[in-house]
Amino acid sequence: MSRVSRLLNRSLDVWRFTRVSDGMGGWVETWAKVGSVRTRLSQPNATERTLADQTNVRLTHVAYLESDAAVRRGDELRVSTRKFKVLATYEPSEPGTYLRAECEETQSAT
């Protein structure tokens, strides 16, 4: 257990754009769930909250994860109807502490 485990307060599913069987002997590229991770999402700042009133606005979030989380650039972290696209992942200066993922949330008009 890492030093930040107690701070990771929600579970998100990890989705990855991958090739899956189409059931007819071929392949199709689609989003597939590859696992779940414990995470902590930072809140958007005041400017981002103001912009969130508009449709199709991307909100920047920071997700903190276990240091060994299988999350990489291009993945999506999902919970309920919310989607967070992973733009980049970073380790802090002390390896093995946690993984930081910079994400963008896309909200669509319903």
Short mmCIF file of N, CA, C and O in Angstrom, two decimals:
data_model
loop_
_atom_site.label_atom_id
_atom_site.label_comp_id
_atom_site.label_asym_id
_atom_site.label_seq_id
_atom_site.Cartn_x
_atom_site.Cartn_y
_atom_site.Cartn_z
N MET A 1 0.84 -1.17 0.00
CA MET A 1 0.00 0.00 0.00
C MET A 1 0.89 1.24 0.00
O MET A 1 1.84 1.35 0.76
N SER A 2 0.58 2.18 -0.87
CA SER A 2 1.38 3.39 -0.96
C SER A 2 0.98 4.38 0.13
O SER A 2 -0.01 4.22 0.82
N ARG A 3 1.77 5.42 0.25
CA ARG A 3 1.51 6.45 1.26
C ARG A 3 0.27 7.28 0.97
O ARG A 3 -0.23 7.99 1.83
N VAL A 4 -0.25 7.23 -0.25
CA VAL A 4 -1.41 8.04 -0.59
C VAL A 4 -2.70 7.23 -0.68
O VAL A 4 -3.76 7.80 -0.95
N SER A 5 -2.64 5.94 -0.44
CA SER A 5 -3.82 5.09 -0.60
C SER A 5 -5.04 5.59 0.18
O SER A 5 -6.16 5.55 -0.32
N ARG A 6 -4.83 6.07 1.39
CA ARG A 6 -5.96 6.51 2.21
C ARG A 6 -6.63 7.77 1.65
O ARG A 6 -7.76 8.09 2.01
N LEU A 7 -5.94 8.49 0.76
CA LEU A 7 -6.49 9.72 0.18
C LEU A 7 -7.28 9.47 -1.11
O LEU A 7 -7.98 10.37 -1.58
N LEU A 8 -7.16 8.28 -1.66
CA LEU A 8 -7.83 7.95 -2.92
C LEU A 8 -9.27 7.57 -2.60
O LEU A 8 -9.55 6.47 -2.14
N ASN A 9 -10.20 8.49 -2.84
CA ASN A 9 -11.55 8.36 -2.31
C ASN A 9 -12.63 7.92 -3.29
O ASN A 9 -13.80 7.91 -2.97
N ARG A 10 -12.26 7.55 -4.52
CA ARG A 10 -13.27 7.05 -5.46
C ARG A 10 -12.67 6.04 -6.40
O ARG A 10 -11.47 6.00 -6.61
N SER A 11 -13.55 5.24 -6.97
CA SER A 11 -13.12 4.22 -7.91
C SER A 11 -13.58 4.62 -9.31
O SER A 11 -14.75 4.96 -9.49
N LEU A 12 -12.66 4.62 -10.26
CA LEU A 12 -12.99 4.94 -11.65
C LEU A 12 -12.60 3.77 -12.53
O LEU A 12 -11.64 3.05 -12.24
N ASP A 13 -13.36 3.58 -13.60
CA ASP A 13 -13.03 2.54 -14.57
C ASP A 13 -12.05 3.09 -15.59
O ASP A 13 -12.15 4.24 -16.00
N VAL A 14 -11.11 2.25 -16.01
CA VAL A 14 -10.13 2.63 -17.02
C VAL A 14 -10.59 2.03 -18.35
O VAL A 14 -10.78 0.81 -18.46
N TRP A 15 -10.76 2.87 -19.35
CA TRP A 15 -11.15 2.45 -20.69
C TRP A 15 -10.02 2.79 -21.65
O TRP A 15 -9.40 3.84 -21.55
N ARG A 16 -9.75 1.88 -22.58
CA ARG A 16 -8.66 2.06 -23.54
C ARG A 16 -9.16 1.76 -24.94
O ARG A 16 -9.90 0.80 -25.16
N PHE A 17 -8.77 2.59 -25.90
CA PHE A 17 -9.11 2.36 -27.30
C PHE A 17 -8.26 1.19 -27.78
O PHE A 17 -7.04 1.25 -27.78
N THR A 18 -8.93 0.10 -28.15
CA THR A 18 -8.20 -1.12 -28.46
C THR A 18 -8.93 -1.93 -29.53
O THR A 18 -10.07 -1.64 -29.86
N ARG A 19 -8.24 -2.94 -30.03
CA ARG A 19 -8.85 -3.85 -31.02
C ARG A 19 -9.51 -5.00 -30.28
O ARG A 19 -8.92 -5.61 -29.41
N VAL A 20 -10.76 -5.27 -30.65
CA VAL A 20 -11.49 -6.40 -30.08
C VAL A 20 -12.11 -7.21 -31.21
O VAL A 20 -12.33 -6.71 -32.30
N SER A 21 -12.38 -8.47 -30.91
CA SER A 21 -12.98 -9.35 -31.92
C SER A 21 -14.36 -8.84 -32.31
O SER A 21 -15.14 -8.41 -31.46
N ASP A 22 -14.67 -8.93 -33.60
CA ASP A 22 -15.99 -8.50 -34.06
C ASP A 22 -16.98 -9.66 -34.10
O ASP A 22 -18.11 -9.51 -34.52
N GLY A 23 -16.53 -10.86 -33.68
CA GLY A 23 -17.40 -12.03 -33.65
C GLY A 23 -17.52 -12.74 -34.98
O GLY A 23 -18.20 -13.76 -35.09
N MET A 24 -16.86 -12.22 -36.02
CA MET A 24 -16.92 -12.84 -37.34
C MET A 24 -15.53 -13.14 -37.88
O MET A 24 -15.32 -13.20 -39.07
N GLY A 25 -14.56 -13.25 -36.99
CA GLY A 25 -13.20 -13.58 -37.41
C GLY A 25 -12.32 -12.36 -37.66
O GLY A 25 -11.16 -12.51 -38.01
N GLY A 26 -12.86 -11.19 -37.50
CA GLY A 26 -12.07 -9.98 -37.72
C GLY A 26 -11.95 -9.17 -36.45
O GLY A 26 -12.18 -9.66 -35.34
N TRP A 27 -11.55 -7.92 -36.62
CA TRP A 27 -11.34 -7.02 -35.49
C TRP A 27 -12.04 -5.70 -35.73
O TRP A 27 -12.24 -5.29 -36.87
N VAL A 28 -12.37 -5.03 -34.65
CA VAL A 28 -12.92 -3.69 -34.72
C VAL A 28 -12.24 -2.88 -33.61
O VAL A 28 -11.91 -3.41 -32.56
N GLU A 29 -11.96 -1.60 -33.88
CA GLU A 29 -11.35 -0.75 -32.86
C GLU A 29 -12.45 -0.02 -32.10
O GLU A 29 -13.33 0.60 -32.71
N THR A 30 -12.40 -0.13 -30.78
CA THR A 30 -13.43 0.46 -29.93
C THR A 30 -12.87 0.68 -28.53
O THR A 30 -11.77 0.24 -28.22
N TRP A 31 -13.65 1.35 -27.69
CA TRP A 31 -13.26 1.53 -26.30
C TRP A 31 -13.62 0.27 -25.53
O TRP A 31 -14.72 -0.25 -25.66
N ALA A 32 -12.69 -0.23 -24.72
CA ALA A 32 -12.91 -1.42 -23.91
C ALA A 32 -12.45 -1.14 -22.48
O ALA A 32 -11.42 -0.53 -22.26
N LYS A 33 -13.23 -1.62 -21.52
CA LYS A 33 -12.87 -1.47 -20.12
C LYS A 33 -11.71 -2.42 -19.82
O LYS A 33 -11.80 -3.62 -20.09
N VAL A 34 -10.62 -1.88 -19.24
CA VAL A 34 -9.45 -2.70 -18.95
C VAL A 34 -9.20 -2.85 -17.45
O VAL A 34 -8.27 -3.55 -17.05
N GLY A 35 -10.00 -2.20 -16.62
CA GLY A 35 -9.84 -2.33 -15.18
C GLY A 35 -10.44 -1.16 -14.43
O GLY A 35 -11.09 -0.29 -15.02
N SER A 36 -10.23 -1.17 -13.12
CA SER A 36 -10.69 -0.09 -12.25
C SER A 36 -9.52 0.37 -11.39
O SER A 36 -8.64 -0.43 -11.07
N VAL A 37 -9.51 1.65 -11.01
CA VAL A 37 -8.45 2.20 -10.17
C VAL A 37 -9.06 3.09 -9.10
O VAL A 37 -10.09 3.71 -9.29
N ARG A 38 -8.39 3.14 -7.96
CA ARG A 38 -8.74 4.08 -6.91
C ARG A 38 -8.06 5.40 -7.26
O ARG A 38 -6.92 5.42 -7.69
N THR A 39 -8.79 6.49 -7.10
CA THR A 39 -8.25 7.80 -7.49
C THR A 39 -8.81 8.92 -6.63
O THR A 39 -9.77 8.72 -5.90
N ARG A 40 -8.18 10.04 -6.75
CA ARG A 40 -8.69 11.29 -6.17
C ARG A 40 -8.63 12.33 -7.27
O ARG A 40 -7.57 12.57 -7.86
N LEU A 41 -9.76 12.95 -7.58
CA LEU A 41 -9.82 13.98 -8.61
C LEU A 41 -9.77 15.35 -7.96
O LEU A 41 -10.47 15.61 -6.98
N SER A 42 -8.95 16.24 -8.52
CA SER A 42 -8.94 17.62 -8.04
C SER A 42 -10.14 18.34 -8.62
O SER A 42 -10.69 17.94 -9.64
N GLN A 43 -10.54 19.41 -7.96
CA GLN A 43 -11.66 20.21 -8.43
C GLN A 43 -11.19 21.22 -9.48
O GLN A 43 -10.08 21.73 -9.38
N PRO A 44 -12.04 21.52 -10.45
CA PRO A 44 -11.69 22.56 -11.41
C PRO A 44 -11.63 23.92 -10.72
O PRO A 44 -12.30 24.14 -9.71
N ASN A 45 -10.83 24.82 -11.27
CA ASN A 45 -10.72 26.15 -10.67
C ASN A 45 -11.95 27.00 -11.03
O ASN A 45 -12.82 26.57 -11.77
N ALA A 46 -12.01 28.20 -10.51
CA ALA A 46 -13.18 29.06 -10.68
C ALA A 46 -13.48 29.37 -12.15
O ALA A 46 -14.64 29.37 -12.57
N THR A 47 -12.46 29.61 -12.92
CA THR A 47 -12.67 29.90 -14.34
C THR A 47 -13.29 28.70 -15.04
O THR A 47 -14.21 28.84 -15.84
N GLU A 48 -12.78 27.52 -14.75
CA GLU A 48 -13.32 26.31 -15.37
C GLU A 48 -14.76 26.05 -14.95
O GLU A 48 -15.58 25.61 -15.75
N ARG A 49 -15.09 26.34 -13.70
CA ARG A 49 -16.47 26.16 -13.25
C ARG A 49 -17.41 27.12 -13.99
O ARG A 49 -18.53 26.77 -14.32
N THR A 50 -16.96 28.33 -14.26
CA THR A 50 -17.77 29.29 -15.00
C THR A 50 -18.02 28.79 -16.43
O THR A 50 -19.13 28.84 -16.94
N LEU A 51 -16.97 28.29 -17.05
CA LEU A 51 -17.10 27.77 -18.41
C LEU A 51 -17.95 26.51 -18.47
O LEU A 51 -18.53 26.19 -19.51
N ALA A 52 -18.05 25.78 -17.38
CA ALA A 52 -18.81 24.53 -17.36
C ALA A 52 -20.29 24.74 -17.60
O ALA A 52 -21.01 23.80 -17.93
N ASP A 53 -20.76 25.98 -17.48
CA ASP A 53 -22.17 26.27 -17.74
C ASP A 53 -22.50 26.15 -19.23
O ASP A 53 -23.66 26.06 -19.61
N GLN A 54 -21.49 26.15 -20.05
CA GLN A 54 -21.69 26.02 -21.49
C GLN A 54 -21.64 24.53 -21.86
O GLN A 54 -21.12 23.71 -21.12
N THR A 55 -22.18 24.17 -22.99
CA THR A 55 -22.13 22.77 -23.42
C THR A 55 -20.85 22.49 -24.18
O THR A 55 -20.23 23.38 -24.76
N ASN A 56 -20.45 21.24 -24.16
CA ASN A 56 -19.24 20.76 -24.85
C ASN A 56 -17.98 21.51 -24.43
O ASN A 56 -17.13 21.83 -25.26
N VAL A 57 -17.86 21.79 -23.15
CA VAL A 57 -16.69 22.46 -22.61
C VAL A 57 -15.83 21.43 -21.89
O VAL A 57 -16.34 20.59 -21.18
N ARG A 58 -14.55 21.50 -22.10
CA ARG A 58 -13.63 20.57 -21.43
C ARG A 58 -13.12 21.19 -20.14
O ARG A 58 -12.66 22.33 -20.12
N LEU A 59 -13.22 20.42 -19.07
CA LEU A 59 -12.74 20.85 -17.77
C LEU A 59 -11.45 20.12 -17.46
O LEU A 59 -11.38 18.91 -17.60
N THR A 60 -10.43 20.80 -17.03
CA THR A 60 -9.16 20.17 -16.70
C THR A 60 -9.20 19.70 -15.26
O THR A 60 -9.60 20.43 -14.37
N HIS A 61 -8.80 18.46 -15.06
CA HIS A 61 -8.73 17.85 -13.74
C HIS A 61 -7.37 17.20 -13.57
O HIS A 61 -6.71 16.86 -14.55
N VAL A 62 -7.00 16.99 -12.34
CA VAL A 62 -5.82 16.19 -12.02
C VAL A 62 -6.29 14.99 -11.24
O VAL A 62 -7.02 15.13 -10.26
N ALA A 63 -5.92 13.80 -11.71
CA ALA A 63 -6.26 12.56 -11.00
C ALA A 63 -5.00 12.03 -10.33
O ALA A 63 -3.95 11.95 -10.96
N TYR A 64 -5.12 11.70 -9.06
CA TYR A 64 -4.01 11.10 -8.32
C TYR A 64 -4.34 9.62 -8.14
O TYR A 64 -5.45 9.27 -7.72
N LEU A 65 -3.38 8.75 -8.48
CA LEU A 65 -3.60 7.31 -8.47
C LEU A 65 -2.46 6.60 -7.76
O LEU A 65 -1.41 7.20 -7.51
N GLU A 66 -2.65 5.31 -7.48
CA GLU A 66 -1.57 4.49 -6.95
C GLU A 66 -0.41 4.52 -7.94
O GLU A 66 -0.61 4.62 -9.15
N SER A 67 0.80 4.40 -7.44
CA SER A 67 1.98 4.51 -8.30
C SER A 67 2.05 3.41 -9.35
O SER A 67 2.63 3.60 -10.42
N ASP A 68 1.41 2.26 -9.09
CA ASP A 68 1.47 1.15 -10.05
C ASP A 68 0.20 1.03 -10.89
O ASP A 68 -0.02 0.01 -11.55
N ALA A 69 -0.64 2.07 -10.90
CA ALA A 69 -1.88 2.03 -11.67
C ALA A 69 -1.58 1.90 -13.17
O ALA A 69 -0.70 2.57 -13.68
N ALA A 70 -2.32 1.03 -13.83
CA ALA A 70 -2.13 0.79 -15.26
C ALA A 70 -2.94 1.82 -16.06
O ALA A 70 -3.91 1.50 -16.72
N VAL A 71 -2.51 3.07 -15.98
CA VAL A 71 -3.17 4.17 -16.69
C VAL A 71 -2.11 4.85 -17.54
O VAL A 71 -1.00 5.10 -17.08
N ARG A 72 -2.46 5.14 -18.79
CA ARG A 72 -1.49 5.78 -19.69
C ARG A 72 -2.19 6.83 -20.54
O ARG A 72 -3.42 6.89 -20.60
N ARG A 73 -1.37 7.63 -21.22
CA ARG A 73 -1.90 8.69 -22.09
C ARG A 73 -2.84 8.08 -23.12
O ARG A 73 -2.57 7.03 -23.69
N GLY A 74 -3.98 8.74 -23.34
CA GLY A 74 -4.96 8.26 -24.30
C GLY A 74 -6.09 7.46 -23.67
O GLY A 74 -7.14 7.29 -24.27
N ASP A 75 -5.90 6.96 -22.44
CA ASP A 75 -6.96 6.23 -21.75
C ASP A 75 -8.06 7.19 -21.34
O ASP A 75 -7.88 8.41 -21.35
N GLU A 76 -9.20 6.63 -20.96
CA GLU A 76 -10.28 7.42 -20.36
C GLU A 76 -10.58 6.85 -18.99
O GLU A 76 -10.63 5.62 -18.82
N LEU A 77 -10.74 7.73 -18.01
CA LEU A 77 -11.21 7.34 -16.69
C LEU A 77 -12.69 7.69 -16.66
O LEU A 77 -13.07 8.81 -16.98
N ARG A 78 -13.52 6.70 -16.28
CA ARG A 78 -14.97 6.93 -16.33
C ARG A 78 -15.62 6.56 -15.00
O ARG A 78 -15.23 5.58 -14.36
N VAL A 79 -16.60 7.34 -14.65
CA VAL A 79 -17.48 7.04 -13.51
C VAL A 79 -18.86 7.55 -13.88
O VAL A 79 -19.01 8.71 -14.28
N SER A 80 -19.85 6.68 -13.80
CA SER A 80 -21.21 7.03 -14.17
C SER A 80 -21.21 7.59 -15.60
O SER A 80 -20.75 6.93 -16.51
N THR A 81 -21.70 8.81 -15.80
CA THR A 81 -21.73 9.39 -17.15
C THR A 81 -20.57 10.34 -17.41
O THR A 81 -20.51 10.98 -18.45
N ARG A 82 -19.64 10.43 -16.46
CA ARG A 82 -18.50 11.35 -16.62
C ARG A 82 -17.31 10.64 -17.25
O ARG A 82 -17.02 9.49 -16.93
N LYS A 83 -16.61 11.35 -18.15
CA LYS A 83 -15.44 10.81 -18.83
C LYS A 83 -14.28 11.79 -18.70
O LYS A 83 -14.44 12.98 -18.93
N PHE A 84 -13.11 11.25 -18.33
CA PHE A 84 -11.90 12.04 -18.19
C PHE A 84 -10.83 11.46 -19.10
O PHE A 84 -10.37 10.34 -18.88
N LYS A 85 -10.46 12.20 -20.14
CA LYS A 85 -9.42 11.73 -21.06
C LYS A 85 -8.04 12.03 -20.45
O LYS A 85 -7.77 13.16 -20.05
N VAL A 86 -7.18 11.01 -20.40
CA VAL A 86 -5.85 11.17 -19.82
C VAL A 86 -4.92 11.78 -20.87
O VAL A 86 -4.69 11.20 -21.93
N LEU A 87 -4.41 12.98 -20.58
CA LEU A 87 -3.52 13.69 -21.50
C LEU A 87 -2.06 13.33 -21.26
O LEU A 87 -1.26 13.29 -22.19
N ALA A 88 -1.70 13.08 -19.99
CA ALA A 88 -0.32 12.75 -19.64
C ALA A 88 -0.30 12.18 -18.24
O ALA A 88 -1.20 12.44 -17.44
N THR A 89 0.74 11.37 -17.95
CA THR A 89 0.93 10.86 -16.59
C THR A 89 2.33 11.19 -16.12
O THR A 89 3.26 11.25 -16.94
N TYR A 90 2.47 11.45 -14.82
CA TYR A 90 3.75 11.83 -14.24
C TYR A 90 3.94 11.12 -12.91
O TYR A 90 2.99 10.92 -12.17
N GLU A 91 5.18 10.83 -12.58
CA GLU A 91 5.55 10.38 -11.25
C GLU A 91 6.17 11.56 -10.52
O GLU A 91 6.85 12.36 -11.15
N PRO A 92 5.97 11.67 -9.21
CA PRO A 92 6.62 12.76 -8.49
C PRO A 92 8.12 12.51 -8.39
O PRO A 92 8.62 11.49 -8.85
N SER A 93 8.82 13.42 -7.76
CA SER A 93 10.28 13.29 -7.67
C SER A 93 10.70 12.07 -6.86
O SER A 93 11.80 11.57 -7.03
N GLU A 94 9.82 11.57 -6.00
CA GLU A 94 10.12 10.35 -5.25
C GLU A 94 9.32 9.20 -5.85
O GLU A 94 8.11 9.07 -5.60
N PRO A 95 9.95 8.35 -6.67
CA PRO A 95 9.24 7.25 -7.34
C PRO A 95 8.52 6.34 -6.34
O PRO A 95 8.97 6.14 -5.22
N GLY A 96 7.38 5.80 -6.79
CA GLY A 96 6.63 4.88 -5.96
C GLY A 96 5.66 5.53 -5.00
O GLY A 96 4.99 4.86 -4.23
N THR A 97 5.57 6.86 -5.02
CA THR A 97 4.67 7.56 -4.11
C THR A 97 3.25 7.58 -4.66
O THR A 97 2.32 7.16 -4.01
N TYR A 98 3.08 8.10 -5.87
CA TYR A 98 1.78 8.14 -6.53
C TYR A 98 2.01 8.43 -8.01
O TYR A 98 3.12 8.72 -8.45
N LEU A 99 0.94 8.34 -8.79
CA LEU A 99 0.95 8.68 -10.20
C LEU A 99 -0.01 9.84 -10.39
O LEU A 99 -1.13 9.82 -9.86
N ARG A 100 0.41 10.86 -11.11
CA ARG A 100 -0.43 12.02 -11.39
C ARG A 100 -0.83 11.95 -12.85
O ARG A 100 0.02 11.81 -13.73
N ALA A 101 -2.12 12.08 -13.12
CA ALA A 101 -2.63 12.06 -14.49
C ALA A 101 -3.36 13.37 -14.77
O ALA A 101 -4.29 13.72 -14.03
N GLU A 102 -2.92 14.09 -15.78
CA GLU A 102 -3.64 15.29 -16.20
C GLU A 102 -4.74 14.88 -17.14
O GLU A 102 -4.50 14.14 -18.10
N CYS A 103 -5.96 15.33 -16.85
CA CYS A 103 -7.15 14.86 -17.59
C CYS A 103 -8.00 16.03 -18.06
O CYS A 103 -7.92 17.12 -17.51
N GLU A 104 -8.81 15.75 -19.07
CA GLU A 104 -9.82 16.69 -19.53
C GLU A 104 -11.17 15.99 -19.48
O GLU A 104 -11.31 14.88 -19.96
N GLU A 105 -12.15 16.66 -18.90
CA GLU A 105 -13.50 16.13 -18.87
C GLU A 105 -14.30 16.78 -19.98
O GLU A 105 -14.23 18.00 -20.17
N THR A 106 -15.04 15.97 -20.73
CA THR A 106 -15.90 16.49 -21.77
C THR A 106 -17.34 16.31 -21.32
O THR A 106 -17.76 15.21 -20.97
N GLN A 107 -18.07 17.40 -21.28
CA GLN A 107 -19.49 17.35 -20.93
C GLN A 107 -20.28 17.64 -22.19
O GLN A 107 -20.04 18.62 -22.87
N SER A 108 -21.23 16.77 -22.47
CA SER A 108 -22.07 16.94 -23.66
C SER A 108 -23.46 17.40 -23.26
O SER A 108 -23.94 17.07 -22.17
N ALA A 109 -24.10 18.13 -24.14
CA ALA A 109 -25.46 18.56 -23.89
C ALA A 109 -26.37 17.34 -23.89
O ALA A 109 -26.20 16.42 -24.69
N THR A 110 -27.32 17.32 -22.98
CA THR A 110 -28.26 16.17 -22.92
C THR A 110 -29.66 16.60 -23.23
O THR A 110 -30.00 17.73 -23.18
#
